[in-house]
Coordinates of N, CA and C and ligand atoms in Angstrom, one line a residue:
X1 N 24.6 -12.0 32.5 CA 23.5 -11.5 31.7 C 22.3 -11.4 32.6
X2 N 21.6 -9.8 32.5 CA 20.5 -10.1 33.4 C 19.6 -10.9 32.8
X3 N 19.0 -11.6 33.7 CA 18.2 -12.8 33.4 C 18.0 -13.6 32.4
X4 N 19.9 -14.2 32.0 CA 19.9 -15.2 31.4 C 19.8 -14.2 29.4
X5 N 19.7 -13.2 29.4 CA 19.9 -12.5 28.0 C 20.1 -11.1 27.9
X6 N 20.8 -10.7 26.7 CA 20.7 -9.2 26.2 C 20.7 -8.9 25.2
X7 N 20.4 -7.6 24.6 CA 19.5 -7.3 23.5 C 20.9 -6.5 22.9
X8 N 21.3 -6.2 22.0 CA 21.9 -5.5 21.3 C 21.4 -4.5 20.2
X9 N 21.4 -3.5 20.0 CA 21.0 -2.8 18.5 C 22.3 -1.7 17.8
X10 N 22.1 -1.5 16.9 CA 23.3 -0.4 16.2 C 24.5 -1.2 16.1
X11 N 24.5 -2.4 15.6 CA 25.7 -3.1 15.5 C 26.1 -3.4 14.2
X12 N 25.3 -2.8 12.7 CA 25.3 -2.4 11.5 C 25.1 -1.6 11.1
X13 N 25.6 -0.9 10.0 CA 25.4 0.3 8.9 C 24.2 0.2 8.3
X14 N 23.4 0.7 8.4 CA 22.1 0.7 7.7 C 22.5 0.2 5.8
X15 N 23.7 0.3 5.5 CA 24.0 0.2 3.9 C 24.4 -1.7 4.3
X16 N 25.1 -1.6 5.1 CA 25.7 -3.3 5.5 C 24.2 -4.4 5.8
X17 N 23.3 -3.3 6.6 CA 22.0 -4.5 6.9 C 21.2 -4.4 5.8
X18 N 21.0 -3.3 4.2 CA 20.2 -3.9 3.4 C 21.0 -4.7 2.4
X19 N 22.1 -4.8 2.2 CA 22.9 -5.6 1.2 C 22.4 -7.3 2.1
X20 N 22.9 -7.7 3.3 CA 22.6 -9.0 3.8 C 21.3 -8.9 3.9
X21 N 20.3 -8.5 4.3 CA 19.1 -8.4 3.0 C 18.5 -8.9 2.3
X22 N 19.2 -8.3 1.4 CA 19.5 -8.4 -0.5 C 19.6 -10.1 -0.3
X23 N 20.4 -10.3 -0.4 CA 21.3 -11.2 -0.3 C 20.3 -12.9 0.3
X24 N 19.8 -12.1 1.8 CA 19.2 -13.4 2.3 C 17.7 -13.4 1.1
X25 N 17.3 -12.6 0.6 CA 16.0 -12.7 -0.4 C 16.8 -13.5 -1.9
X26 N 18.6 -13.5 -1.7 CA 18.4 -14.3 -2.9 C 18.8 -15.7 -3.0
X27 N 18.5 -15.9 -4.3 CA 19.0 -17.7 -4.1 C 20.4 -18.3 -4.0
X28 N 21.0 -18.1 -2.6 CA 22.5 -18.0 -2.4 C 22.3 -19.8 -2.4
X29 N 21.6 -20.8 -1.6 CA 22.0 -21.5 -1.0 C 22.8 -22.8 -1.5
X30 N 23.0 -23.9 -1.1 CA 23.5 -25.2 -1.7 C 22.6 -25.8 -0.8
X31 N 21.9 -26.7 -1.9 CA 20.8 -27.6 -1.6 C 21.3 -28.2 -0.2
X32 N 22.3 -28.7 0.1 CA 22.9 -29.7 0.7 C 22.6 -29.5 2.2
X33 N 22.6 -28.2 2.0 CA 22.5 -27.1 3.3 C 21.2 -26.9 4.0
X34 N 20.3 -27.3 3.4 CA 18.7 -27.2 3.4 C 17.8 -28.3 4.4
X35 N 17.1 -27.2 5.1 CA 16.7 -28.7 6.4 C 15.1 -28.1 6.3
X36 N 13.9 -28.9 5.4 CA 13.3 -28.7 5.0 C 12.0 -29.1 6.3
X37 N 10.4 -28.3 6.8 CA 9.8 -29.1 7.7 C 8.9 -30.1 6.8
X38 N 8.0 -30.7 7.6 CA 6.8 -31.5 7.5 C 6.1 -31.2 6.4
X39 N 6.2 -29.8 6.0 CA 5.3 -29.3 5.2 C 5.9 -29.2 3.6
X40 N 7.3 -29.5 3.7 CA 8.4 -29.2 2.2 C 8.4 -28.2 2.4
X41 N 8.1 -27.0 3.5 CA 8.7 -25.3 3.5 C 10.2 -25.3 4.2
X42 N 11.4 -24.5 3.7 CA 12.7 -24.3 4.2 C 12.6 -24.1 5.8
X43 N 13.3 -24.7 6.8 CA 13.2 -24.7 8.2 C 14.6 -23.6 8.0
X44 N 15.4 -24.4 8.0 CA 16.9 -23.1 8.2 C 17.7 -24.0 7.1
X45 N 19.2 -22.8 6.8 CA 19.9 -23.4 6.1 C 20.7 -23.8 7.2
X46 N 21.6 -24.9 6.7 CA 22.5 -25.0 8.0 C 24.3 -24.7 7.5
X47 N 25.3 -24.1 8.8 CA 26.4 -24.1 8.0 C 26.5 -22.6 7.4
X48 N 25.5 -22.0 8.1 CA 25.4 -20.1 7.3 C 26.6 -19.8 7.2
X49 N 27.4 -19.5 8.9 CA 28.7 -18.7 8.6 C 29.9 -19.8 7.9
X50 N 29.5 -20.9 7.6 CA 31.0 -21.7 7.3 C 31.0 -21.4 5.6
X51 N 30.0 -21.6 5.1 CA 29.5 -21.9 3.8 C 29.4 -20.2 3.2
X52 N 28.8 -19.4 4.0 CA 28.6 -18.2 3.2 C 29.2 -17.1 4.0
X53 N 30.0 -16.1 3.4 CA 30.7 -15.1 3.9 C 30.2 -14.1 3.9
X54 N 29.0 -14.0 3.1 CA 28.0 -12.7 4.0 C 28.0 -12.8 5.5
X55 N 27.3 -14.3 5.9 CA 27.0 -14.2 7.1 C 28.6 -14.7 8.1
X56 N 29.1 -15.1 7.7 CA 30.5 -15.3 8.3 C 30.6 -13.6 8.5
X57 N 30.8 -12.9 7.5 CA 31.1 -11.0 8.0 C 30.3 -11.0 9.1
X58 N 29.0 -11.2 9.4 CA 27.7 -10.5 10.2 C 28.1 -11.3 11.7
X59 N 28.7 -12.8 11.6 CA 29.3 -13.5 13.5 C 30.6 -12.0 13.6
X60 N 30.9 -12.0 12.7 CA 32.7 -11.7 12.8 C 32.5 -10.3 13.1
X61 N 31.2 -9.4 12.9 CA 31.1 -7.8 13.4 C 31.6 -7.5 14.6
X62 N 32.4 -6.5 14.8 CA 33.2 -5.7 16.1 C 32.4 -5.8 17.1
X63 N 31.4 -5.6 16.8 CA 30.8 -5.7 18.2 C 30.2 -6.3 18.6
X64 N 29.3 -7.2 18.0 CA 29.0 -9.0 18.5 C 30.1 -9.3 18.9
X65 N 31.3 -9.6 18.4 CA 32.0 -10.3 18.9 C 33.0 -9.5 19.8
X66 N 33.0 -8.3 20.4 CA 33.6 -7.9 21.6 C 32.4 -8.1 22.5
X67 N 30.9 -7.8 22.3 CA 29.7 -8.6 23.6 C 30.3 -10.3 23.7
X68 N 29.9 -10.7 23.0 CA 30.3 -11.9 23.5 C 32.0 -12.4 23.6
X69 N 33.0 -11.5 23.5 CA 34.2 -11.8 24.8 C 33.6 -11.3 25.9
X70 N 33.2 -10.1 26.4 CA 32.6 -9.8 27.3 C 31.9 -10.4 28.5
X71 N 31.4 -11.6 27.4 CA 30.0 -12.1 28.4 C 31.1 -13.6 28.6
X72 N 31.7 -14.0 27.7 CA 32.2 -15.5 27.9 C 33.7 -15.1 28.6
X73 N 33.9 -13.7 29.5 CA 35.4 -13.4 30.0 C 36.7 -13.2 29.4
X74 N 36.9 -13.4 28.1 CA 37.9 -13.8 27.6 C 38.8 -12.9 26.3
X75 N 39.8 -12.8 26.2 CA 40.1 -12.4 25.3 C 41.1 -12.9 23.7
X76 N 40.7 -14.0 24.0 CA 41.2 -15.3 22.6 C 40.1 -15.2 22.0
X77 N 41.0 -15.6 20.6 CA 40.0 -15.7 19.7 C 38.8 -16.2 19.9
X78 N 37.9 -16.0 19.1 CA 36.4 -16.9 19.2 C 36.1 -17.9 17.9
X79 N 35.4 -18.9 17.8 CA 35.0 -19.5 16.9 C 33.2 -19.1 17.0
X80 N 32.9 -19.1 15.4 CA 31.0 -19.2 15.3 C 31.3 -20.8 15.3
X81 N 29.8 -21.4 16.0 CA 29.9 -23.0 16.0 C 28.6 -23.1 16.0
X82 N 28.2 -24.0 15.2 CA 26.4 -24.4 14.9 C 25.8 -23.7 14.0
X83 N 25.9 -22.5 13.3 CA 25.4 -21.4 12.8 C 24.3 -21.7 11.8
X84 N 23.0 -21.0 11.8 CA 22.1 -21.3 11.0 C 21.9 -20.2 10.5
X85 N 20.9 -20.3 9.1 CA 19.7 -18.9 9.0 C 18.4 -20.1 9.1
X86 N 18.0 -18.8 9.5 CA 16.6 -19.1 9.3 C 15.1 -18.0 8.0
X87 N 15.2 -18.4 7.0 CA 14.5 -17.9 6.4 C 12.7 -18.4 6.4
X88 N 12.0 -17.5 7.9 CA 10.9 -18.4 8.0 C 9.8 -17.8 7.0
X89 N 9.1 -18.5 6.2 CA 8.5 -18.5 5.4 C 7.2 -17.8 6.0
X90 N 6.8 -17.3 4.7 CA 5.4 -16.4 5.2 C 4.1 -17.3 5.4
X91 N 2.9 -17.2 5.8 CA 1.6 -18.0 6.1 C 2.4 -19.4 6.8
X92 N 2.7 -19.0 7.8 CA 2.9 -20.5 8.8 C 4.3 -21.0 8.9
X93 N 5.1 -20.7 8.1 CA 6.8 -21.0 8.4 C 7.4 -20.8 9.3
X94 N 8.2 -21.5 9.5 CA 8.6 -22.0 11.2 C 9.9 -22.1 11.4
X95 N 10.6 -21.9 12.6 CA 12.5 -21.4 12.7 C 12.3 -23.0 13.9
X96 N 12.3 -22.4 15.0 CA 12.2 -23.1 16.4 C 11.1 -22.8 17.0
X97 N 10.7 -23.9 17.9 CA 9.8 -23.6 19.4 C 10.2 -23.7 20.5
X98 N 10.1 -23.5 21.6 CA 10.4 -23.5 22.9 C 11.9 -24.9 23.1
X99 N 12.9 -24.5 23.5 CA 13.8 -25.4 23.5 C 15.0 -24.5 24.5
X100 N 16.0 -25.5 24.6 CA 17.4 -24.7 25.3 C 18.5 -25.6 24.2
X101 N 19.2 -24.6 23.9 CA 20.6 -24.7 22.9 C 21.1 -26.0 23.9
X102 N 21.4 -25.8 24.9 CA 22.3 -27.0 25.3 C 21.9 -28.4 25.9
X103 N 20.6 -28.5 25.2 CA 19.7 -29.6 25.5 C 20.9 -30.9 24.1
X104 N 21.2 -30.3 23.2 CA 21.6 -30.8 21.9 C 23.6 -31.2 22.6
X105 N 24.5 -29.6 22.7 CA 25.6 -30.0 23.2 C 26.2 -30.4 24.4
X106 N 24.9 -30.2 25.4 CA 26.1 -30.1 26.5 C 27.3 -29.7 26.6
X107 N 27.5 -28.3 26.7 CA 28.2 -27.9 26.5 C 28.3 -26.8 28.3
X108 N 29.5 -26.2 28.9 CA 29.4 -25.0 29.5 C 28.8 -23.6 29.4
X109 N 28.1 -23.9 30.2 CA 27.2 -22.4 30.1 C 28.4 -21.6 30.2
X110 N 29.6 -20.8 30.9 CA 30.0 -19.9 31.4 C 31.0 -20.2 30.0
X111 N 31.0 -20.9 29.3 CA 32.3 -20.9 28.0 C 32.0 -20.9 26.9
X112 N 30.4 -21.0 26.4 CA 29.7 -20.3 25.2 C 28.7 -20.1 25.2
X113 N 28.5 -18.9 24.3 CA 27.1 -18.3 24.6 C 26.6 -17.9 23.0
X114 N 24.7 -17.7 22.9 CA 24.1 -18.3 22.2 C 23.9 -16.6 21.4
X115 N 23.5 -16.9 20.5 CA 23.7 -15.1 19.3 C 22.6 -15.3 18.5
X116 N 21.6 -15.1 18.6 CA 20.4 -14.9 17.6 C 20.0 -13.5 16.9
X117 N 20.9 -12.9 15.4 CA 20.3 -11.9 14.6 C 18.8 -11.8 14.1
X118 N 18.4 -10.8 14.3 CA 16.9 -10.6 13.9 C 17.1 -9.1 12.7
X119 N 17.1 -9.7 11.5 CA 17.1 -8.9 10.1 C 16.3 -8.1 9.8
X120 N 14.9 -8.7 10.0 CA 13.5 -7.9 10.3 C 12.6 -7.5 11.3
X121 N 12.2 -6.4 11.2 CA 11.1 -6.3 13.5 C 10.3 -7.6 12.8
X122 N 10.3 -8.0 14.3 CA 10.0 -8.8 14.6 C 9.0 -8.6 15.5
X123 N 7.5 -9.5 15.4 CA 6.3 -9.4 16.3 C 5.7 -10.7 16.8
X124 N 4.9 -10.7 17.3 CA 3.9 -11.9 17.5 C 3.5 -12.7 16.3
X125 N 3.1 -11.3 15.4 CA 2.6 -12.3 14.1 C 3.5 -12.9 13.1
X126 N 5.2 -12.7 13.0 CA 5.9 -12.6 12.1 C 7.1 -13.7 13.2
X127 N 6.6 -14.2 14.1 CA 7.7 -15.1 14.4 C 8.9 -14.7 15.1
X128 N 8.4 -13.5 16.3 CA 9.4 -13.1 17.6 C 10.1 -14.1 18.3
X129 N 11.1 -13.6 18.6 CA 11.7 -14.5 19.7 C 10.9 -14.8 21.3
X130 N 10.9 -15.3 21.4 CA 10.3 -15.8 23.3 C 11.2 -16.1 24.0
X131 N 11.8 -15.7 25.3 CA 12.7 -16.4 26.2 C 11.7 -16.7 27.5
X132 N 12.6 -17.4 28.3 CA 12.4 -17.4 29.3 C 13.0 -17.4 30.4
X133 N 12.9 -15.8 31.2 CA 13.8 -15.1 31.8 C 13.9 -15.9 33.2
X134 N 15.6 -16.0 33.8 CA 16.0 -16.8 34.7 C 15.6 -18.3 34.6
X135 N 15.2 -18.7 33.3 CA 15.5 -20.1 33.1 C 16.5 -20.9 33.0
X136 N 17.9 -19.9 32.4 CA 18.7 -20.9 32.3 C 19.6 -21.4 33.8
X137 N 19.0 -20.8 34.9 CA 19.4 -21.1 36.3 C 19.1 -23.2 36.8
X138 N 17.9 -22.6 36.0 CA 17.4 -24.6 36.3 C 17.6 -25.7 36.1
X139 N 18.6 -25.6 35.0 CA 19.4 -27.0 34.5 C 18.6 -27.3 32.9
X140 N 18.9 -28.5 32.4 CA 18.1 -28.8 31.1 C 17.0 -29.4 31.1
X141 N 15.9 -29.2 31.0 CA 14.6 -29.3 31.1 C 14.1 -30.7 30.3
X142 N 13.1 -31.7 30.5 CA 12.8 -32.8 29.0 C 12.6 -32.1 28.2
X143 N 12.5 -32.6 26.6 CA 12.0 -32.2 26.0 C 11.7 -33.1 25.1
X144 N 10.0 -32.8 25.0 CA 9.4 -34.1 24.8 C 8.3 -33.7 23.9
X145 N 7.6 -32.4 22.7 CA 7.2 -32.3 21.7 C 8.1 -33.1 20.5
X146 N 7.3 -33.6 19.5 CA 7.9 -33.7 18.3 C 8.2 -32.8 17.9
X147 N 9.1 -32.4 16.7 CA 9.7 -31.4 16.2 C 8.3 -31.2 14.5
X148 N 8.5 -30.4 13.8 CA 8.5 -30.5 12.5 C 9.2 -30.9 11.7
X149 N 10.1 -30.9 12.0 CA 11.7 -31.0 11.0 C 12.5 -32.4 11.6
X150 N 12.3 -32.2 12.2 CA 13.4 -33.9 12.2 C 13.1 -34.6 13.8
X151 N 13.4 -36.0 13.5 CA 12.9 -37.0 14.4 C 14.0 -36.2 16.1
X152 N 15.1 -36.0 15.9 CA 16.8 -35.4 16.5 C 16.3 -33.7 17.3
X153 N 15.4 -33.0 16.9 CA 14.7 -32.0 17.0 C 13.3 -32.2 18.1
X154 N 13.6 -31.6 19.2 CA 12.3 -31.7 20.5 C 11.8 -30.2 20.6
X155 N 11.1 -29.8 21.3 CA 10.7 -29.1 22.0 C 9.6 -28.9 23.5
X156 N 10.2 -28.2 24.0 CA 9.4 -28.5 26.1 C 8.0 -27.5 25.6
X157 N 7.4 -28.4 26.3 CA 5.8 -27.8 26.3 C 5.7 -26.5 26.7
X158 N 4.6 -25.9 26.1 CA 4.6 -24.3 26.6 C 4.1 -24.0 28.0
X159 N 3.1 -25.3 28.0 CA 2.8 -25.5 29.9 C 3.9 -25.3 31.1
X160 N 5.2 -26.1 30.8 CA 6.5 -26.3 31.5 C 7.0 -25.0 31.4
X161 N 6.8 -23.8 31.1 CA 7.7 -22.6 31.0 C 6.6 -21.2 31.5
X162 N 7.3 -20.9 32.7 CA 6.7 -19.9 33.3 C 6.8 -18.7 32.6
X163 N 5.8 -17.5 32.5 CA 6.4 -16.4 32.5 C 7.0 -16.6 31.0
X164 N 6.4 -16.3 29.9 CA 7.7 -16.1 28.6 C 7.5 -15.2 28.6
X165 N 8.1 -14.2 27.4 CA 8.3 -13.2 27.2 C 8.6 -13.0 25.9
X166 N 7.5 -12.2 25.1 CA 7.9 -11.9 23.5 C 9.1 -10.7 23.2
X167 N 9.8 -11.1 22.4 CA 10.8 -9.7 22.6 C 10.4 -9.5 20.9
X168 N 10.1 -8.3 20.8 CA 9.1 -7.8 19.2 C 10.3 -6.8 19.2
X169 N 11.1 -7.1 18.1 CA 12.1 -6.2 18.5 C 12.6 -5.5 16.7
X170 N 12.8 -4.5 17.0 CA 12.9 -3.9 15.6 C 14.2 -4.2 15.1
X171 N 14.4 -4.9 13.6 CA 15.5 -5.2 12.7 C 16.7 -4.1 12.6
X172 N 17.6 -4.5 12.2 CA 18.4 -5.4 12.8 C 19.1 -5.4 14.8
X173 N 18.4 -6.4 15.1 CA 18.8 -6.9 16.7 C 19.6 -7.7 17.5
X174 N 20.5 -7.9 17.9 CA 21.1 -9.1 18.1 C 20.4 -9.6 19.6
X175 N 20.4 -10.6 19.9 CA 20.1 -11.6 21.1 C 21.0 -12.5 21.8
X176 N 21.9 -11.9 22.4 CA 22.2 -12.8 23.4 C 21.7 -13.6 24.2
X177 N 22.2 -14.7 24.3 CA 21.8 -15.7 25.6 C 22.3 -16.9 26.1
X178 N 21.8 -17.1 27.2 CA 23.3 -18.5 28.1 C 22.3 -19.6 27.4
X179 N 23.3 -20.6 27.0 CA 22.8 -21.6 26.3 C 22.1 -22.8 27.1
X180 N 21.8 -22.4 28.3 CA 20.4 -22.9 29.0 C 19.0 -22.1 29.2
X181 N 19.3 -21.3 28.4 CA 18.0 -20.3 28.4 C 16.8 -21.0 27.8
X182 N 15.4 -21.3 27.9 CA 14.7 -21.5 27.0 C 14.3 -20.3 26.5
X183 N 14.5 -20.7 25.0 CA 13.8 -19.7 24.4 C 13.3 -20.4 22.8
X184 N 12.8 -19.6 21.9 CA 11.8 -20.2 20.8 C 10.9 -19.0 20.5
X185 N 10.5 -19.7 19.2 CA 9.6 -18.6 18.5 C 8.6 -19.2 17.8
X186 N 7.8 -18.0 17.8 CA 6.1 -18.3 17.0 C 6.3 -18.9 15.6
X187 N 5.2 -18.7 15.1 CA 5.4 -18.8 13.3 C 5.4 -17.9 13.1
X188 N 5.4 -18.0 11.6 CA 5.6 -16.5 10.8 C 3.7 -16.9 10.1
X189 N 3.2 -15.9 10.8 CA 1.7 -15.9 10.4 C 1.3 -14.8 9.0
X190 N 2.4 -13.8 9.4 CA 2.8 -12.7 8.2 C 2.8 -12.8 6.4
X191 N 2.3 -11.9 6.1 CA 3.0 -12.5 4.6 C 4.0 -11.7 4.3
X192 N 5.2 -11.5 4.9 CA 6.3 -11.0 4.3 C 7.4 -12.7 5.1
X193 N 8.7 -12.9 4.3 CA 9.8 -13.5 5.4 C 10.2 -13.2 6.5
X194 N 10.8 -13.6 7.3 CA 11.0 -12.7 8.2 C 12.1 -14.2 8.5
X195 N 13.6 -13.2 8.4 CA 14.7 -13.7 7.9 C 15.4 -13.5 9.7
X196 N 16.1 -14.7 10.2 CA 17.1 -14.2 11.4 C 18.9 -15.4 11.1
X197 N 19.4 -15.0 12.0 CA 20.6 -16.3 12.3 C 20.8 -16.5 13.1
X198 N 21.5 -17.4 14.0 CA 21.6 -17.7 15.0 C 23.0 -18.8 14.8
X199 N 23.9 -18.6 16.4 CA 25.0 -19.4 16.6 C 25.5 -19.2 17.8
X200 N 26.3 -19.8 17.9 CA 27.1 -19.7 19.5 C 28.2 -19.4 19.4
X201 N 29.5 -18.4 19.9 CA 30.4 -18.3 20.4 C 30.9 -19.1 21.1
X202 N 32.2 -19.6 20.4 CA 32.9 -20.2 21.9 C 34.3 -20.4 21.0
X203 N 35.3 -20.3 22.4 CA 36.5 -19.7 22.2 C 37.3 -20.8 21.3
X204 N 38.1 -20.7 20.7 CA 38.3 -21.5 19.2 C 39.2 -22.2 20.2
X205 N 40.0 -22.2 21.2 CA 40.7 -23.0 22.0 C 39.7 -24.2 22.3
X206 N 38.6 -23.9 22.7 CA 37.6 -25.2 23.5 C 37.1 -25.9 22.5
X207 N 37.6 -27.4 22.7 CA 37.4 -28.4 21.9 C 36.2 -29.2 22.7
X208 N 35.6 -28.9 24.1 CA 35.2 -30.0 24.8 C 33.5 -29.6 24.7
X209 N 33.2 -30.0 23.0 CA 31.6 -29.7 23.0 C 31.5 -31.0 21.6
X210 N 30.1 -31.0 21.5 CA 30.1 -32.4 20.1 C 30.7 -31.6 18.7
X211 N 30.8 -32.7 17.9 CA 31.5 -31.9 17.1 C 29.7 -31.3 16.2
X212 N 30.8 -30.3 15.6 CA 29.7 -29.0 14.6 C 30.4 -28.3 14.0
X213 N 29.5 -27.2 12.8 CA 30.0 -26.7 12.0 C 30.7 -25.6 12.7
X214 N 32.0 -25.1 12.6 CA 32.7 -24.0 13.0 C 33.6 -23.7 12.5
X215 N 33.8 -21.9 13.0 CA 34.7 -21.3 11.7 C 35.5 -20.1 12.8
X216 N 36.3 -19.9 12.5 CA 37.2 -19.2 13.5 C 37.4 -17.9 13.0
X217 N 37.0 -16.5 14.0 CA 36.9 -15.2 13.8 C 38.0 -14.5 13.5
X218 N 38.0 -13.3 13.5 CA 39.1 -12.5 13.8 C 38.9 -11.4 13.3
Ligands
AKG301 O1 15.8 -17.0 15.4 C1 15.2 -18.0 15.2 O2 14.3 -18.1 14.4 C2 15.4 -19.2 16.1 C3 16.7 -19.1 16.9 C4 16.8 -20.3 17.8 O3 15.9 -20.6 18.6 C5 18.0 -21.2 17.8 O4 18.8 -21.1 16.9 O5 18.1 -22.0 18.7

């Protein structure tokens, strides 16, 4: 992947992206599922694709999931593993900050890779994605902000990261990226939601990551 990400678009039906939608505006969730911040506003649900089969359909799409055989080499099945939504709340609601996915599993970069859906464009004010391109070259970074949401939850200073880059990208988008990438996003300063998901690929054969929520494609 050039520099550590890729962008995907046209990988829904304009009828398929307003039903999931629909759907994410309504009250699908099970409390249980609910990882709330500092503030009692919803951080992410967790367990999207295990728990709910809207978003289980949206990992399981033809072409997400032939990019990422693509990118991870392979032609066995895949599992989603970790899978969240993120429904960031309007005036100040928050997904992630600056972090790398495999700060958490340790896991192989070259044997799963990281999938972030973006439901709505996405901007500066509304809580864009940020990467930071050719980062995942450098290994795992400290990470040493408090979180909002849980003690288990860090984030690397915005000083420590050269060069980010906002990707303001029009709904529905997919984001690939190698699970040493740093990347993170703003708040949602907006008064609308601004709804994404996010998970990792990795091949339902590979057992050598911590355990997490996972569900096997096809
Ligand atoms: O899409 C988002 O809001 C955050 C995605 C992300 O950073 C992650 O899941 O690690």
């Amino acid at each position: 992947m050039k520099e550590g990400y890729s962008i995907i678009s046209n990988f829904i039906s304009k009828k398929e992206h307003l039903s999931v939608l629909d759907y994410c505006k309504s009250d699908f969730y099970n409390q249980s599922d609910v990882e709330y911040d500092n503030k009692g506003r919803v951080n992410k649900i967790k367990n999207a694709c295990l728990n709910y089969t809207t978003f289980y359909n949206l990992a399981n799409n033809k072409i997400l999931v032939a990019h990422a055989k693509k990118l991870l080499n392979t032609t066995d099945t895949l599992d989603c593993y970790i899978s969240k939504f993120f429904p960031m709340e309007p005036n100040g609601g928050t997904s992630t900050f600056l972090h790398q996915d495999n700060y958490y599993f340790r896991g192989d970069n070259n044997k799963i890779v990281s999938c972030a859906v973006y439901l709505t464009n996405t901007s500066k004010k509304n809580g864009c994605l940020r990467v930071v391109p050719n980062s995942h070259k450098k290994g795992i970074l400290e990470h040493t902000i408090e979180s909002n949401v849980s003690k288990y939850i860090k984030w690397i200073p915005e000083e420590n990261c050269d060069n980010i880059v906002d990707l303001e990208l029009e709904g529905p988008s997919a984001v690939f990226f190698d699970i040493n990438l740093i990347h993170g996003c703003y708040s949602n300063n907006s008064e609308e939601y601004r709804y994404s998901l996010a998970w990792e690929y990795i091949e339902t054969s590979n057992n050598n990551v911590v355990p997490g929520d996972r569900i096997t494609l096809h």
